[in-house]
mmCIF file of C-alpha atoms and ligand atoms in Angstrom:
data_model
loop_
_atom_site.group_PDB
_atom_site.id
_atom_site.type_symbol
_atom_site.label_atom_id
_atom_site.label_comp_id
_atom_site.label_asym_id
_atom_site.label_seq_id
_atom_site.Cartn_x
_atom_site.Cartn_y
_atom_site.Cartn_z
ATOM 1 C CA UNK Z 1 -20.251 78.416 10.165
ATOM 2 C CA UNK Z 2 -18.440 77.317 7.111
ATOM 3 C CA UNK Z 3 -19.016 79.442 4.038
ATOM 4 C CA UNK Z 4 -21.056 77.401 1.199
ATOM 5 C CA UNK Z 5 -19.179 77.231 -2.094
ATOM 6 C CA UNK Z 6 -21.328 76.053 -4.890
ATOM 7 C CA UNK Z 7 -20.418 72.472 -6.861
ATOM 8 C CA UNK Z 8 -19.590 70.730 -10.079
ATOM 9 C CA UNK Z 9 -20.139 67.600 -11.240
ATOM 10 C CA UNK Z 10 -17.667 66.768 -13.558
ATOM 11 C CA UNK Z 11 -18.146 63.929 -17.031
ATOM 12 C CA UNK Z 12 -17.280 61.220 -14.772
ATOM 13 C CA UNK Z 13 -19.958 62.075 -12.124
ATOM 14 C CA UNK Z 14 -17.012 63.204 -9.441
ATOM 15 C CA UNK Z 15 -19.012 66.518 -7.767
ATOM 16 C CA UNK Z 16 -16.490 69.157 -6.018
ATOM 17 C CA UNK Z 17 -16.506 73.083 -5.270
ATOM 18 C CA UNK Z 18 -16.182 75.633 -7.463
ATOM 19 C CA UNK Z 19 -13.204 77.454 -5.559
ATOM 20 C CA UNK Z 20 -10.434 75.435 -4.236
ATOM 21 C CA UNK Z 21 -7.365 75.897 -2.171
ATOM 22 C CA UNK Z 22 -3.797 76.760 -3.697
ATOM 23 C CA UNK Z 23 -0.866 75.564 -1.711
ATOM 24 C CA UNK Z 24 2.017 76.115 -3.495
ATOM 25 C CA UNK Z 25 4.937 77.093 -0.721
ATOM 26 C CA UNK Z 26 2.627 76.339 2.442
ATOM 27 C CA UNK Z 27 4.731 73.285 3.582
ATOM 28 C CA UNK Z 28 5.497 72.472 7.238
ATOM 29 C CA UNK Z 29 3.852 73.175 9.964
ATOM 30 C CA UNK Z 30 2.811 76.729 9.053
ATOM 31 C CA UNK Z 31 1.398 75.149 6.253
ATOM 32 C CA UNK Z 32 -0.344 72.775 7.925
ATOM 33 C CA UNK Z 33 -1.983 75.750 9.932
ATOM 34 C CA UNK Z 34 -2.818 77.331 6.987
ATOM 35 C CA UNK Z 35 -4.680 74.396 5.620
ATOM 36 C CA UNK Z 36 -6.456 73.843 8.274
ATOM 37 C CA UNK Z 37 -7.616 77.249 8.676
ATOM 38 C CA UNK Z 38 -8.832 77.143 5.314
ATOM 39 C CA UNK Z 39 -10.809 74.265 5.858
ATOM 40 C CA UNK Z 40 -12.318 75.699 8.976
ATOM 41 C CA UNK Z 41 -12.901 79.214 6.448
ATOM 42 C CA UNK Z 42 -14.895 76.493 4.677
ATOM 43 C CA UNK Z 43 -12.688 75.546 1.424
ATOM 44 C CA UNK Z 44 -12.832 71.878 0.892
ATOM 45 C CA UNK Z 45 -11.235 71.159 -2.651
ATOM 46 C CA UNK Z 46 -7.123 71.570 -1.618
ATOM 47 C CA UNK Z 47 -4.578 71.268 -4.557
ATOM 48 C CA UNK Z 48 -1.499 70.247 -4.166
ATOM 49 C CA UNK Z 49 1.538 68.565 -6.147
ATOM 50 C CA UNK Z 50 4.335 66.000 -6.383
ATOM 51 C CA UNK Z 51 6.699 68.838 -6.936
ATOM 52 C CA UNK Z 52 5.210 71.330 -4.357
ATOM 53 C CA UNK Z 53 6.961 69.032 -1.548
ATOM 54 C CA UNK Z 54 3.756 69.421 0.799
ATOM 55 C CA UNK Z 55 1.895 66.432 0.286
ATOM 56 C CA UNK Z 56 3.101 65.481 3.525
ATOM 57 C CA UNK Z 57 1.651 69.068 4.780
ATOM 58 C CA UNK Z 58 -1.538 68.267 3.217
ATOM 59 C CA UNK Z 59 -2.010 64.899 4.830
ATOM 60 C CA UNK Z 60 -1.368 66.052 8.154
ATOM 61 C CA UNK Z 61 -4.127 68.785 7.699
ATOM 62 C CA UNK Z 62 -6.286 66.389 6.680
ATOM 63 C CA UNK Z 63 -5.600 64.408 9.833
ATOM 64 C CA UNK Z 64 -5.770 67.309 12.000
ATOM 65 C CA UNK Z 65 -9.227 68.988 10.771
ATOM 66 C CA UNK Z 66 -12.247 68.323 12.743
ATOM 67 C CA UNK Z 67 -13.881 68.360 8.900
ATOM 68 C CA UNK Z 68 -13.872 64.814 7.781
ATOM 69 C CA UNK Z 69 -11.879 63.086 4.639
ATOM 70 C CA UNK Z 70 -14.767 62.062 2.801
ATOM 71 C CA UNK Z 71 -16.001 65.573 2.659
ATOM 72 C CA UNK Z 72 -11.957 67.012 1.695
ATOM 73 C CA UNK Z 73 -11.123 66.436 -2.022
ATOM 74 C CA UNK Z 74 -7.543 66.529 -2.924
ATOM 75 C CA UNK Z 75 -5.895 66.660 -5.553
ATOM 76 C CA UNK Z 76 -2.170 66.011 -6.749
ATOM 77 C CA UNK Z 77 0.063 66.065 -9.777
ATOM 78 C CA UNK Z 78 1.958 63.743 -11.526
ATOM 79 C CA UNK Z 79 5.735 65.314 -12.377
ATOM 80 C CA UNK Z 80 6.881 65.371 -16.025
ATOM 81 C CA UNK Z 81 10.247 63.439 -14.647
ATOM 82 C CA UNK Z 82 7.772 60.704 -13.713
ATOM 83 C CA UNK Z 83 5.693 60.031 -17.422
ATOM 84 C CA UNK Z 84 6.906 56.491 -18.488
ATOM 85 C CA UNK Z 85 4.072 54.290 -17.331
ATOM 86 C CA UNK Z 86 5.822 52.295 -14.209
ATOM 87 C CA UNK Z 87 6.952 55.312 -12.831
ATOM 88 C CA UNK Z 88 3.963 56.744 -13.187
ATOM 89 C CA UNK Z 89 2.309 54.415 -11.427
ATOM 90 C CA UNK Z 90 5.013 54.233 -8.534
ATOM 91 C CA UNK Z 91 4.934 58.163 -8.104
ATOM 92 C CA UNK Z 92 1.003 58.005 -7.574
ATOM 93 C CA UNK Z 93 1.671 55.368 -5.026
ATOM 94 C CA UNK Z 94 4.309 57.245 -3.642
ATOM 95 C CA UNK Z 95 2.302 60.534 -3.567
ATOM 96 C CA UNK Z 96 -0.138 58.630 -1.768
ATOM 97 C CA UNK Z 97 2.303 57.313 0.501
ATOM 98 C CA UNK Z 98 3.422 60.911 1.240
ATOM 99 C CA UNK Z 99 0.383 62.050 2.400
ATOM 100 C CA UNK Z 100 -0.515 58.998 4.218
ATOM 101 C CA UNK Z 101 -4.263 59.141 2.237
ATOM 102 C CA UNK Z 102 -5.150 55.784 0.360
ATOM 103 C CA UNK Z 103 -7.017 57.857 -1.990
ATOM 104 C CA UNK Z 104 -6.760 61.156 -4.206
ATOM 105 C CA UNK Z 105 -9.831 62.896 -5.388
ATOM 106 C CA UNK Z 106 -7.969 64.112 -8.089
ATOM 107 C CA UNK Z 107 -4.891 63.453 -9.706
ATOM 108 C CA UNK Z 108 -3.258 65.667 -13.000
ATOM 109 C CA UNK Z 109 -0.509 65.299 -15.438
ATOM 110 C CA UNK Z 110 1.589 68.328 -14.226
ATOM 111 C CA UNK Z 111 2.707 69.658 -17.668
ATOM 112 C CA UNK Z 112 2.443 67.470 -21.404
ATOM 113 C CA UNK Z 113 6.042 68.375 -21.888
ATOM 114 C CA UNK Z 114 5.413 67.050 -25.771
ATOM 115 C CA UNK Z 115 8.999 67.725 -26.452
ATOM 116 C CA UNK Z 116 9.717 64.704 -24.366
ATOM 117 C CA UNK Z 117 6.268 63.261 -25.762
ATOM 118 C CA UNK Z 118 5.471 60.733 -22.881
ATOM 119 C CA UNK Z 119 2.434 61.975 -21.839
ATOM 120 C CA UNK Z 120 0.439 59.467 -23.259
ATOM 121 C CA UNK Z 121 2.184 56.875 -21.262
ATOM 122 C CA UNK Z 122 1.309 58.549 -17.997
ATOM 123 C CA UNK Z 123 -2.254 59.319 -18.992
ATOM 124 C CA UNK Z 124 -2.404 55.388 -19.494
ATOM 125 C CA UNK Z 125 -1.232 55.260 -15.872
ATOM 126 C CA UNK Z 126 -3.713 57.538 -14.804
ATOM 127 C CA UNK Z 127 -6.229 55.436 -16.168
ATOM 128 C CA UNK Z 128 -5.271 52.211 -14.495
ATOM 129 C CA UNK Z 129 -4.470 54.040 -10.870
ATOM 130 C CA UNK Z 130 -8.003 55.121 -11.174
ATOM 131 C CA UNK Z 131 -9.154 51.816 -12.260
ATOM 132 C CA UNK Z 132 -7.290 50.395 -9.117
ATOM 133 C CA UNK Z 133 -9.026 52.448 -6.563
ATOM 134 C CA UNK Z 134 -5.860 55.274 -6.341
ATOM 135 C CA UNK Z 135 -7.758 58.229 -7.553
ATOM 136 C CA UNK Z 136 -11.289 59.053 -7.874
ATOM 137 C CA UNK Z 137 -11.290 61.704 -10.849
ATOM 138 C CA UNK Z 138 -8.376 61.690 -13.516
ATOM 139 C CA UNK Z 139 -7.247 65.180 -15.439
ATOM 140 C CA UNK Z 140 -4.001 67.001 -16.851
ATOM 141 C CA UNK Z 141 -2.850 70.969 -16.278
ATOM 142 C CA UNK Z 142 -1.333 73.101 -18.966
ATOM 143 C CA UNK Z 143 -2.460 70.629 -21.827
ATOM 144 C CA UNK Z 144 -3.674 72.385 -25.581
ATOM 145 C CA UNK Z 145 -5.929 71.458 -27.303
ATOM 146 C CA UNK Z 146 -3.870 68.881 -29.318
ATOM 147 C CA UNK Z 147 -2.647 67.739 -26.770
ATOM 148 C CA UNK Z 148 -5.988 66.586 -24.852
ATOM 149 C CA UNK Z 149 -7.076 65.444 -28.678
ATOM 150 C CA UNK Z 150 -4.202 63.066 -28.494
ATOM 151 C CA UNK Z 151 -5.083 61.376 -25.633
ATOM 152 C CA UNK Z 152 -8.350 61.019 -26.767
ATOM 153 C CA UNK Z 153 -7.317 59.161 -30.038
ATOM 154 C CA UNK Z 154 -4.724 57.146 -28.252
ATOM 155 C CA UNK Z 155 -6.906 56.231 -25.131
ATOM 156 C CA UNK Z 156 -10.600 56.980 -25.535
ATOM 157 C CA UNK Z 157 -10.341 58.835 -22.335
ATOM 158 C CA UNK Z 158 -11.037 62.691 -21.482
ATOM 159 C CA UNK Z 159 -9.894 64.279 -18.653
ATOM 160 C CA UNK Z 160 -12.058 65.705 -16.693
ATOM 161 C CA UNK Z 161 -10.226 68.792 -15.243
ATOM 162 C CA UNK Z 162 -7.201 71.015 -17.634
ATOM 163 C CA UNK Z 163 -6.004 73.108 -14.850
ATOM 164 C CA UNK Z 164 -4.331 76.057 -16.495
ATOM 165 C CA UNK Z 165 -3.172 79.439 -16.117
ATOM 166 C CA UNK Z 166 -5.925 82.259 -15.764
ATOM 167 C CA UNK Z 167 -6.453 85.483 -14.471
ATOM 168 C CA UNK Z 168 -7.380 88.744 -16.011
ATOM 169 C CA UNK Z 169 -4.205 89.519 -17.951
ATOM 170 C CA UNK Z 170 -4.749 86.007 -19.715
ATOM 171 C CA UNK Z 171 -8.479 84.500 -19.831
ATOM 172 C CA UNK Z 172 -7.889 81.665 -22.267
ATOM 173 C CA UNK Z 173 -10.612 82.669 -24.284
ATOM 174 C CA UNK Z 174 -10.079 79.904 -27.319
ATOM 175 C CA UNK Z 175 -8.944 77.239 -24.611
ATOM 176 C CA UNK Z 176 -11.806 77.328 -22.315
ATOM 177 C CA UNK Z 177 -14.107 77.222 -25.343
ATOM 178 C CA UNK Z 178 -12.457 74.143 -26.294
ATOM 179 C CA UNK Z 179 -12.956 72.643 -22.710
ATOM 180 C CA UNK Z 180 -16.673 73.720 -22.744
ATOM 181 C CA UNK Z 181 -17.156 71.579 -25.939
ATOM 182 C CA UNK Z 182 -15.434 68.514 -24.780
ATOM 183 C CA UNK Z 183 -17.224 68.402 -21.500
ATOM 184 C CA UNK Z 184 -13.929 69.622 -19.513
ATOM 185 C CA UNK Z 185 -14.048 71.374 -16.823
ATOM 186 C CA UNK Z 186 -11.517 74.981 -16.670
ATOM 187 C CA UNK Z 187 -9.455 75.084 -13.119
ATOM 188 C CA UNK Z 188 -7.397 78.060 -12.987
ATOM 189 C CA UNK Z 189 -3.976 78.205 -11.927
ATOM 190 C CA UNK Z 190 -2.683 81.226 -10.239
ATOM 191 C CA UNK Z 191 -5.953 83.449 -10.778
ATOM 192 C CA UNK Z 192 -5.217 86.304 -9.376
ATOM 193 C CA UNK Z 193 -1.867 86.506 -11.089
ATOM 194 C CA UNK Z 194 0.199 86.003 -8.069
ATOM 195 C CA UNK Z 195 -1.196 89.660 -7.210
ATOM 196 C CA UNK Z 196 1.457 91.164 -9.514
ATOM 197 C CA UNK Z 197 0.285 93.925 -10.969
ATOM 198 C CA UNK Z 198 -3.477 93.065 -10.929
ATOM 199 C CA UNK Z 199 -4.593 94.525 -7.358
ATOM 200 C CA UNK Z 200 -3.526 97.689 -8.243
ATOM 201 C CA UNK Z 201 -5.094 98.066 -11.699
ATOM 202 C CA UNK Z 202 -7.462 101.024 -11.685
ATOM 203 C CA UNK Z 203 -10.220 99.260 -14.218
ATOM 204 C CA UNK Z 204 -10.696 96.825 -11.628
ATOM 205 C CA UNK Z 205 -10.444 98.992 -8.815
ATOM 206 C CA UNK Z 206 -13.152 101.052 -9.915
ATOM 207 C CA UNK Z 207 -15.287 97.689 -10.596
ATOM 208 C CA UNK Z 208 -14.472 96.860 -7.490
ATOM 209 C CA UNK Z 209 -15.876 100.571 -5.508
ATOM 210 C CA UNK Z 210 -18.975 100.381 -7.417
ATOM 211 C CA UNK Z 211 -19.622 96.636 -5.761
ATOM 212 C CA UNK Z 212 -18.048 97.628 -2.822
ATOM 213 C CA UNK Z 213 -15.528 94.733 -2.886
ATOM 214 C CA UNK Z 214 -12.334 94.043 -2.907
ATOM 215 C CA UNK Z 215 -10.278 94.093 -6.461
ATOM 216 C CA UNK Z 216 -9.469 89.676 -5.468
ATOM 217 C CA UNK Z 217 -12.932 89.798 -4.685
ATOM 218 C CA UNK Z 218 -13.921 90.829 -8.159
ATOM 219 C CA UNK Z 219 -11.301 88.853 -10.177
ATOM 220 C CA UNK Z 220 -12.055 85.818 -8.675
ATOM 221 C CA UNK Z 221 -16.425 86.332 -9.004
ATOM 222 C CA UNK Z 222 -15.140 86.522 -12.484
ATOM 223 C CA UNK Z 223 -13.654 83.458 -12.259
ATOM 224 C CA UNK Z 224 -16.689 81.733 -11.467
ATOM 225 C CA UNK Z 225 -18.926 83.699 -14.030
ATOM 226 C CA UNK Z 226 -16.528 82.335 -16.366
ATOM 227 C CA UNK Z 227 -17.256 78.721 -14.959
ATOM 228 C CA UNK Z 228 -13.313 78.265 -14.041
ATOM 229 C CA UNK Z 229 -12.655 77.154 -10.573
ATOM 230 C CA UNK Z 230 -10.406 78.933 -9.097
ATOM 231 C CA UNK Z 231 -7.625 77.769 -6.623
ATOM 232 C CA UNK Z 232 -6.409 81.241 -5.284
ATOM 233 C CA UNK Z 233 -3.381 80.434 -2.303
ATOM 234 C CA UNK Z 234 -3.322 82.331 0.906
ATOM 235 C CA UNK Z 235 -1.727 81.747 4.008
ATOM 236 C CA UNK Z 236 -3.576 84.560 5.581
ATOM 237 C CA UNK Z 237 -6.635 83.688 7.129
ATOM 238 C CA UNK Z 238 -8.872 86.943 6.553
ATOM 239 C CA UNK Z 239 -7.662 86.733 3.343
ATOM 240 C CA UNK Z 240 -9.007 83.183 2.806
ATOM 241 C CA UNK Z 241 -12.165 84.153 3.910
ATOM 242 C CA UNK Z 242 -12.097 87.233 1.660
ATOM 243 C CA UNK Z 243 -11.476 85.048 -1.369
ATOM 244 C CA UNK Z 244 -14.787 83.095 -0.440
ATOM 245 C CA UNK Z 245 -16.752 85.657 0.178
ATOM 246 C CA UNK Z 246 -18.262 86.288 -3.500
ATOM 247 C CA UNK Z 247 -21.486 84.098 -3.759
ATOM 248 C CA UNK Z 248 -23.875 87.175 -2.770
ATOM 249 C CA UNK Z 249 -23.304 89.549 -5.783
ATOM 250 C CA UNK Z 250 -22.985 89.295 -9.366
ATOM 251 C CA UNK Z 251 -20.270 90.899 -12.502
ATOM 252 C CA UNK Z 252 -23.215 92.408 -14.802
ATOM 253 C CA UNK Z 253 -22.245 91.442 -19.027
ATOM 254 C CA UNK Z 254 -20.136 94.455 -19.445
ATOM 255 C CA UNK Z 255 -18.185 94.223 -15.890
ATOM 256 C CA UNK Z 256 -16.919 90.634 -17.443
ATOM 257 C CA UNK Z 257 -16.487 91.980 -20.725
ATOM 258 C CA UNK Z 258 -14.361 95.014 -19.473
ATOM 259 C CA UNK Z 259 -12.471 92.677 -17.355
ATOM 260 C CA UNK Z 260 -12.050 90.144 -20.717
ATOM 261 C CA UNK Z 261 -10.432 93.286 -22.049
ATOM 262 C CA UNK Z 262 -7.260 93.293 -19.673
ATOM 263 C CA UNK Z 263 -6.505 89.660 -21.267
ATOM 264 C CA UNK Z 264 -3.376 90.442 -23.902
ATOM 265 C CA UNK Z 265 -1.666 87.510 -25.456
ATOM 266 C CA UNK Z 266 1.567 87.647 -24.025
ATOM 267 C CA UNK Z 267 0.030 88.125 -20.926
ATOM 268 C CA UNK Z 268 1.317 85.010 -19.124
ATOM 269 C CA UNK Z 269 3.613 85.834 -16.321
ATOM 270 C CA UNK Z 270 6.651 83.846 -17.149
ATOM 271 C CA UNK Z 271 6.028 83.138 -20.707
ATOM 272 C CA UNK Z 272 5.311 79.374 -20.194
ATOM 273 C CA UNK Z 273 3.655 78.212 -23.182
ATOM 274 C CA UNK Z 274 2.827 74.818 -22.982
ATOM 275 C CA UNK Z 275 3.578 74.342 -26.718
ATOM 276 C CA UNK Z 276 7.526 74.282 -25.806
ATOM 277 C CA UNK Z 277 7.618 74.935 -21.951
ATOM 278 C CA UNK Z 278 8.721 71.653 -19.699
ATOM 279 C CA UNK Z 279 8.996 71.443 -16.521
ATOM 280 C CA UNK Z 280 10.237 68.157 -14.825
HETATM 281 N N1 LIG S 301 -0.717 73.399 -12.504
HETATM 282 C C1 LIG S 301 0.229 74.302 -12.501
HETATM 283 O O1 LIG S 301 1.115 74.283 -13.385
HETATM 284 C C2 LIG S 301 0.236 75.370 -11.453
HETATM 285 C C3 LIG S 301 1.112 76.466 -11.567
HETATM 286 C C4 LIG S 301 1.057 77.454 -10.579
HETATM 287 C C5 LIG S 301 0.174 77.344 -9.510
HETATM 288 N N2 LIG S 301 -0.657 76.259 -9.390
HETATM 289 C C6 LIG S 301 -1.619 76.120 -8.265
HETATM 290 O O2 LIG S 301 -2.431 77.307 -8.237
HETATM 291 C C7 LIG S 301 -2.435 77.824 -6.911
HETATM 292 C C8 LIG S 301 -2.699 79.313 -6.908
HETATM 293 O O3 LIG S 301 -1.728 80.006 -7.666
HETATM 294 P P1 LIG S 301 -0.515 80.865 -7.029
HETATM 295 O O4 LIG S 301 -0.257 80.411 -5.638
HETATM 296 O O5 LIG S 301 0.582 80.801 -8.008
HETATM 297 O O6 LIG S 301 -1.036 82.370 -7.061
HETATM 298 P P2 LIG S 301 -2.364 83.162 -6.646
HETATM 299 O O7 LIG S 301 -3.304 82.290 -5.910
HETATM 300 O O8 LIG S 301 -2.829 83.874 -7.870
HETATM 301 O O9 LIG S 301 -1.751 84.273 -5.670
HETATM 302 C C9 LIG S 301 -1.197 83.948 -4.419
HETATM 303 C C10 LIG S 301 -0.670 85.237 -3.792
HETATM 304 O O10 LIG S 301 -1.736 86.163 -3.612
HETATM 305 C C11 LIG S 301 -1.786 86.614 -2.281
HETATM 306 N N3 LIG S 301 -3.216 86.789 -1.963
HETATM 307 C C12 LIG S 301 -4.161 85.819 -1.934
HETATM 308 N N4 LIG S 301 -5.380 86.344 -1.646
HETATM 309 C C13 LIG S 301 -5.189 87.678 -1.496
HETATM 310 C C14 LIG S 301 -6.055 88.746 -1.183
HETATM 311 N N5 LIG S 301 -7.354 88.547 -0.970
HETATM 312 N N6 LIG S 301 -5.512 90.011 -1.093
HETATM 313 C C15 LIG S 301 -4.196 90.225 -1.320
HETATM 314 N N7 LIG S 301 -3.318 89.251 -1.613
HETATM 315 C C16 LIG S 301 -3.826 87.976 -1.698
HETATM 316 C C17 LIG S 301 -1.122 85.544 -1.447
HETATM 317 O O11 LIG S 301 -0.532 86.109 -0.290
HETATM 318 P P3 LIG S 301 -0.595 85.431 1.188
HETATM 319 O O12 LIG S 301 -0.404 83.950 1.017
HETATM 320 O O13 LIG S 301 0.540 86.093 1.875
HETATM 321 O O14 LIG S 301 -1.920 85.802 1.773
HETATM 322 C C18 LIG S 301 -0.045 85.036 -2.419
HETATM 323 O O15 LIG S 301 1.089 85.871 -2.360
HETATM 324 C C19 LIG S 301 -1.036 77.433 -6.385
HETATM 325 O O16 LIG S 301 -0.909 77.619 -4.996
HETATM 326 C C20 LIG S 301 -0.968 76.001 -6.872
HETATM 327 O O17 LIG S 301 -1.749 75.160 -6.018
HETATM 328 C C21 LIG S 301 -0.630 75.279 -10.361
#
């Protein structure tokens, strides 16, 4: 029986879970057997990216699960080599192409890259792809605040989704109150921090003997108290169900607020502010 995860409906009426599926590095066919056990654990929102080189992976899971499309929402990224408008619009066709799906649930700017500055050109793109059937929901990851403002003046249009980095050692306290005022929903990259460091942190070990959980168990339950979805990867099945398992018990105020503590702000893992940071 596939473990419930609770849903979202985001501005533009698009309703997914409120955990999803990481797949950075699960490419080939042990990544397609890790995607499809996750959708048998019962995880139906997958991400994955141009630049992961596993859209192809994804596709065939999708093929190969007994679960059907229409209840699977996927979601890709647009690269920041791709941001002038055409090739915007050929790399979402292309992406599509990839994972032989003739839709995306969701589709994100990767990174603004403003040093470059182009990113209003693919948001355009975005818009249109959407427009034209490509995608159902559009959004960005790693945008600021001026950044998402920009688009706004220049477009009218809001994403829906900023997937960004978040886990305890960085909660993106200002930036998720932003999002919560402009109707955008907070995904969070990388939430439990890659496990470096974090599973072995005694403040959130001891949180996690009083519940009786485990410490991934208790990072990500305060993911969802927080009202980010997280999209925690793992190629081990037990551990997919693990990170699933948190529905049935609850962070009290001053569990999250101890946790909200651990957040310093240098506390991204490889310093990749989005303010000067580009990846292509
Ligand atoms: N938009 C962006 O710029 C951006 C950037 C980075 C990542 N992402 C997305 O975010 C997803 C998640 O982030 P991430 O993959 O960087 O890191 P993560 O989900 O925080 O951590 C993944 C690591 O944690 C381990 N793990 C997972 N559950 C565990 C558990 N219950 N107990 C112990 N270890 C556990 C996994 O090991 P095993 O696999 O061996 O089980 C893997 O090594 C990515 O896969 C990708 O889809 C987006």
């Amino acid at each position: 029986m596939a473990n419930q995860i609770p849903n979202i409906t985001l501005h533009d009426g698009l309703t997914i879970p409120k955990v999803g599926f990481g797949t950075y590095r699960l490419n080939g066919n042990d990544g397609v057997q890790a995607i499809n056990n996750a959708i048998d654990n019962g995880y139906r929102l997958i991400d994955t990216a141009y630049n992961y080189e596993n859209e192809g992976t994804i596709g065939e899971a999708v093929r190969r699960s007994s679960t059907p499309r229409e209840q699977l929402l996927i979601t890709s990224k647009l690269p920041g080599r791709y941001h002038h408008y055409d090739k915007a619009v050929t790399t979402i066709q292309e992406s599509l192409y990839r994972a032989n799906l003739d839709y995306y649930d969701l589709y994100l700017i990767h990174w603004p890259n403003p040093i470059q500055d182009v990113y209003v050109e693919a948001w355009q793109a975005l818009i249109d792809a959407k427009r034209w059937g490509y995608i159902r929901s559009i959004g960005v990851c790693n945008f600021l605040p001026n950044h998402l403002e920009r688009l706004k003046k220049e477009t009218g249009v809001l994403p829906t989704i900023n997937q960004i980095e978040l886990h305890p050692f960085f909660n993106q306290e200002e930036q998720r109150k932003w999002h919560q005022d402009h109707q955008i929903v907070t995904e969070s990259w990388s939430p439990l921090a890659r496990t470096n460091d974090v599973l072995d942190h005694p403040v959130l070990q001891e949180i996690a003997k009083n519940h009786n959980r485990t410490v991934s168990q208790i990072i990500l339950r305060w993911h969802y108290q927080l009202d980010a979805i997280a999209i925690p990867k793992s190629a081990t099945p037990s551990r997919q169900l693990e990170n699933i398992s948190i529905f049935d018990f609850e962070l009290s105020n001053e569990e999250m607020s101890i946790i909200n503590q651990l957040s310093k702000a240098d506390g991204r893992m490889k310093d990749q502010d989005p303010a000067v940071y580009e990846e292509f």
